[in-house]
Coordinates of C-alpha atoms and ligand atoms in Angstrom, one line a residue:
M1 CA 103.5 79.2 102.1
D2 CA 106.6 79.5 99.8
C3 CA 109.3 82.1 99.5
I4 CA 110.6 82.3 95.9
K5 CA 113.7 84.1 95.0
L6 CA 113.9 83.5 91.2
P7 CA 111.7 85.1 88.6
D8 CA 111.5 81.8 86.5
Q9 CA 110.4 79.9 89.5
L10 CA 107.6 82.4 90.2
R11 CA 106.5 82.4 86.6
A12 CA 106.4 78.6 86.6
Q13 CA 104.3 78.5 89.9
C14 CA 101.8 81.2 88.5
R15 CA 101.5 79.2 85.2
V16 CA 100.6 76.1 87.1
W17 CA 97.9 78.0 89.0
A18 CA 96.5 79.5 85.7
K19 CA 96.4 76.0 84.2
E20 CA 94.4 74.8 87.2
G21 CA 91.9 77.6 86.5
R22 CA 92.9 79.5 89.8
T23 CA 92.7 83.3 89.9
I24 CA 95.6 85.2 91.3
A25 CA 96.0 88.4 93.2
L26 CA 99.3 90.3 93.5
V27 CA 100.4 92.8 96.1
P28 CA 103.6 94.5 95.2
T29 CA 105.6 95.9 98.2
M30 CA 109.1 96.9 99.2
G31 CA 108.7 95.0 102.4
Y32 CA 109.0 96.0 106.1
L33 CA 105.2 95.3 106.1
H34 CA 103.0 97.3 108.4
D35 CA 99.2 97.4 109.1
G36 CA 98.6 99.3 105.9
H37 CA 100.1 96.5 103.9
M38 CA 98.3 94.0 106.0
S39 CA 95.0 95.7 104.9
L40 CA 96.0 95.3 101.3
L41 CA 96.9 91.6 101.8
D42 CA 93.5 91.0 103.6
H43 CA 91.7 92.6 100.7
A44 CA 93.6 90.7 98.0
R45 CA 93.1 87.4 99.9
L46 CA 89.3 87.9 99.4
R47 CA 89.8 88.7 95.7
A48 CA 91.5 85.6 94.3
D49 CA 92.3 81.9 94.9
K50 CA 96.0 82.5 95.1
L51 CA 97.9 85.5 96.7
V52 CA 101.4 86.6 95.8
V53 CA 103.1 89.4 97.6
S54 CA 106.4 90.8 96.3
V55 CA 109.0 92.1 98.7
F56 CA 111.5 93.9 96.7
I57 CA 113.2 97.2 97.4
N58 CA 113.4 98.3 93.8
P59 CA 116.8 100.2 93.2
T60 CA 115.6 101.6 89.9
Q61 CA 113.0 103.8 91.6
F62 CA 115.5 105.5 93.9
G63 CA 117.5 108.5 92.9
P64 CA 121.3 108.8 93.6
N65 CA 120.8 110.8 96.8
E66 CA 117.7 108.9 98.1
D67 CA 117.4 106.3 100.9
L68 CA 118.0 103.1 99.0
D69 CA 120.8 101.9 101.3
R70 CA 119.1 102.6 104.6
Y71 CA 115.5 101.8 103.5
P72 CA 114.2 99.6 106.3
R73 CA 114.2 95.8 105.7
D74 CA 113.2 92.7 107.7
L75 CA 112.4 89.7 105.6
D76 CA 111.8 87.3 108.5
H77 CA 109.1 89.7 109.9
D78 CA 107.6 90.1 106.4
L79 CA 107.3 86.3 106.0
A80 CA 105.7 85.9 109.3
I81 CA 103.1 88.6 108.5
A82 CA 102.5 87.1 105.1
R83 CA 102.1 83.7 106.6
E84 CA 99.5 85.1 109.1
H85 CA 97.6 86.8 106.3
G86 CA 97.1 83.8 104.1
V87 CA 99.7 84.6 101.4
D88 CA 100.7 81.7 99.1
V89 CA 103.9 83.0 97.8
V90 CA 106.3 85.7 98.9
F91 CA 108.5 86.7 96.0
A92 CA 111.7 88.2 97.5
P93 CA 114.3 88.4 94.6
D94 CA 117.8 89.8 94.8
P95 CA 118.2 92.9 92.6
A96 CA 120.5 91.0 90.3
A97 CA 117.7 88.5 89.6
M98 CA 115.5 91.3 88.5
Y99 CA 117.9 93.5 86.6
R100 CA 120.7 92.2 84.4
P101 CA 123.8 94.4 84.4
D102 CA 122.9 95.6 80.9
H103 CA 119.2 96.1 81.6
S104 CA 118.1 98.7 79.0
T105 CA 114.3 98.7 78.7
W106 CA 112.2 101.2 80.7
V107 CA 108.4 101.8 80.9
E108 CA 107.5 105.5 81.4
V109 CA 104.3 107.6 81.6
P110 CA 106.2 110.8 81.1
E111 CA 103.8 113.7 81.7
M112 CA 102.1 112.2 84.7
G113 CA 105.5 111.0 86.0
K114 CA 106.9 114.6 86.0
R115 CA 104.1 116.0 88.2
L116 CA 104.0 116.1 92.1
C117 CA 106.6 113.7 93.3
G118 CA 108.1 113.3 89.9
A119 CA 109.4 117.0 90.1
S120 CA 111.8 116.2 92.9
R121 CA 112.1 112.4 92.1
P122 CA 112.6 112.5 88.3
I123 CA 113.4 108.8 87.6
H124 CA 111.1 107.4 90.3
F125 CA 107.9 106.5 88.4
R126 CA 110.0 105.1 85.5
G127 CA 111.3 102.6 87.9
V128 CA 108.0 101.9 89.5
C129 CA 106.3 101.2 86.1
T130 CA 109.2 99.1 85.0
V131 CA 109.2 96.8 88.0
V132 CA 105.5 96.6 88.3
L133 CA 105.2 95.6 84.6
K134 CA 107.9 93.0 85.1
L135 CA 105.9 91.7 88.1
M136 CA 102.7 91.7 86.2
H137 CA 104.5 89.6 83.4
L138 CA 105.8 87.1 85.9
V139 CA 102.6 86.6 87.8
R140 CA 99.8 87.5 85.3
P141 CA 97.6 88.5 88.1
D142 CA 93.8 88.9 87.6
V143 CA 93.9 91.7 90.3
A144 CA 96.7 93.7 91.8
V145 CA 96.1 95.8 95.0
F146 CA 97.8 99.1 95.9
G147 CA 97.5 101.6 98.8
E148 CA 96.1 105.0 97.8
K149 CA 98.7 106.9 100.0
D150 CA 100.9 106.5 96.8
W151 CA 97.9 108.0 94.7
Q152 CA 100.1 109.3 92.0
Q153 CA 101.7 105.9 91.7
L154 CA 98.4 104.3 91.3
A155 CA 97.1 106.8 88.8
I156 CA 100.2 106.3 86.7
L157 CA 100.0 102.5 86.9
R158 CA 96.4 102.8 85.8
R159 CA 97.4 104.8 82.8
M160 CA 100.1 102.3 82.0
A161 CA 97.8 99.3 82.3
R162 CA 95.3 101.1 80.0
D163 CA 97.7 102.2 77.4
L164 CA 99.4 98.8 77.3
D165 CA 96.3 96.8 77.4
L166 CA 97.2 94.8 80.5
D167 CA 94.6 92.3 81.5
V168 CA 94.6 93.1 85.2
E169 CA 92.2 95.0 87.5
L170 CA 94.1 97.6 89.6
V171 CA 92.5 98.1 92.9
G172 CA 93.3 101.0 95.2
R173 CA 92.7 100.6 98.9
P174 CA 92.2 103.6 101.4
I175 CA 95.1 105.1 103.4
F176 CA 95.7 103.3 106.7
R177 CA 96.5 105.7 109.5
E178 CA 97.8 105.6 113.0
A179 CA 95.4 106.5 115.7
D180 CA 96.6 110.1 115.6
G181 CA 96.1 110.4 111.8
L182 CA 99.6 109.9 110.5
A183 CA 99.5 108.0 107.3
M184 CA 101.3 104.6 107.8
S185 CA 104.6 104.3 105.9
S186 CA 107.7 102.2 106.2
R187 CA 109.7 105.6 106.3
N188 CA 107.9 106.7 109.6
V189 CA 110.7 104.8 111.5
Y190 CA 113.2 107.4 110.4
L191 CA 111.3 110.2 112.4
T192 CA 112.8 111.3 115.7
P193 CA 110.2 110.9 118.7
E194 CA 109.6 114.6 118.5
E195 CA 109.1 114.7 114.7
R196 CA 106.8 111.7 115.1
A197 CA 104.7 113.4 117.8
K198 CA 104.2 116.4 115.5
A199 CA 103.9 114.7 112.0
P200 CA 100.0 114.1 112.3
A201 CA 99.8 117.9 111.6
I202 CA 100.1 116.9 107.9
H203 CA 96.7 115.0 108.1
G204 CA 95.3 117.9 110.3
G205 CA 96.2 120.3 107.5
L206 CA 94.4 118.1 104.9
L207 CA 91.3 118.0 107.0
E208 CA 91.5 121.7 107.7
V209 CA 91.4 122.2 103.8
R210 CA 88.3 119.9 103.7
R211 CA 86.6 122.0 106.3
E212 CA 87.4 125.2 104.4
L213 CA 86.0 123.7 101.3
A214 CA 82.9 122.7 102.9
A215 CA 82.5 126.3 104.2
G216 CA 82.6 127.5 100.6
T217 CA 86.1 128.2 99.6
R218 CA 86.8 126.8 96.2
D219 CA 90.0 128.6 95.1
T220 CA 92.9 126.2 95.4
A221 CA 95.5 129.0 95.9
E222 CA 93.6 130.1 99.0
L223 CA 93.1 126.5 100.2
G224 CA 96.8 125.9 99.6
R225 CA 97.6 128.9 101.8
I226 CA 95.3 127.4 104.5
F227 CA 97.2 124.1 104.4
A228 CA 100.6 125.9 104.7
E229 CA 99.4 128.1 107.6
H230 CA 98.2 125.1 109.5
L231 CA 101.5 123.3 109.1
A232 CA 103.5 126.4 109.9
G233 CA 101.5 126.7 113.1
K234 CA 101.6 123.0 114.2
L235 CA 104.8 121.7 112.6
P236 CA 107.2 124.8 112.1
A237 CA 110.2 122.6 111.4
A238 CA 108.3 121.2 108.3
R239 CA 109.2 122.1 104.7
V240 CA 106.4 121.7 102.1
D241 CA 107.9 120.0 99.0
Y242 CA 104.6 120.5 97.3
A243 CA 100.8 120.8 98.2
S244 CA 99.0 120.4 94.8
F245 CA 95.4 120.3 93.9
V246 CA 94.9 117.9 91.0
H247 CA 92.5 116.0 88.9
P248 CA 92.4 112.5 90.6
E249 CA 93.0 110.6 87.3
S250 CA 95.0 112.9 85.0
L251 CA 96.9 114.7 87.7
E252 CA 96.4 117.9 85.8
P253 CA 96.4 121.0 88.1
V254 CA 93.0 122.4 89.4
A255 CA 92.4 126.1 90.1
N256 CA 88.9 126.0 91.2
I257 CA 87.2 123.0 92.8
T258 CA 84.0 122.1 91.0
A259 CA 84.4 118.3 90.8
P260 CA 86.3 115.7 93.0
T261 CA 89.8 117.0 93.3
L262 CA 93.0 115.4 95.0
L263 CA 95.0 117.4 97.3
A264 CA 98.4 115.7 97.3
V265 CA 101.2 116.8 99.6
A266 CA 104.8 116.0 100.2
V267 CA 106.4 117.4 103.4
F268 CA 109.9 117.2 104.7
V269 CA 109.7 116.6 108.5
G270 CA 113.4 117.1 109.4
K271 CA 115.2 114.8 106.7
V272 CA 112.2 112.6 106.3
R273 CA 110.0 113.2 103.2
L274 CA 106.4 112.1 103.9
I275 CA 103.6 112.1 101.5
D276 CA 99.8 112.1 102.1
N277 CA 96.6 113.1 100.2
I278 CA 92.9 113.7 100.5
L279 CA 90.1 113.4 97.9
L280 CA 88.1 116.6 98.1
E281 CA 84.5 116.4 97.0
V282 CA 82.0 119.3 96.6
Ligands
LIG301 O1 104.6 101.3 96.5 C1 105.6 100.5 96.6 O2 105.9 100.0 97.7 C2 106.5 100.4 95.4 O3 106.7 101.6 94.7 C3 106.1 99.3 94.5 C4 104.7 99.5 93.9 C5 106.2 98.0 95.3 C6 107.1 99.2 93.3 O4 108.4 99.0 93.7

């Protein structure tokens, strides 16, 4: 396994593979790899001859008051995991290698990027789209694998790929959860032990909504109240940033559930903002 730091070197390696007729899978990450990432790597490993994982804490997707500086990092640990999971190349560039001081080109899917997380993180998806498109250009992957915990991110990237005619298959993989239901996230390490113990209530609230839907409630305002009540009972310190019922592809709001609908939530547990979602089917 190689660890490549320079974009040109990554491009050169991927071109060699393409000339040899090898297929390539890409798993973009910000590192601090956990079991959820490992499941993405394992799936990607099966999908192509060569596997590239990027480990890059992309500064352009963090707002001024967000956690860029304290985002957890441990490249040695990530390299060990990548090796164990059959990765061929870890791409771990410095920010200066990815963005020149006068970087001035951005990729945006503006409407979808304003919804849900975009309301409180206005530049986030512009940064995500820009870095993912840059990675796609360097690697030219046949397939790129993402986690469905970041459902909005995947929906936006799919729209970007469609609109810009990218020749890549985007694959979403199911949310990986701790035994108590908490969705795995690198940010879970910020939780205090007490917050961590109660945080699975977010997933509990999503399941409660699914039960209510099965019992016949279709009105999303009512279902939203049920989520909020569940959380207030089990995790009173939580503050709901949003709990929105949306079309799974367009992310347009849904008032009554008559077709598959995504319930996406972002909840502050203390200072930590956690996201989760569930696909509701009637
Ligand atoms: O989901 C993430 O970890 C990041 O948003 C991504 C896709 C690696 C882009 O920086």
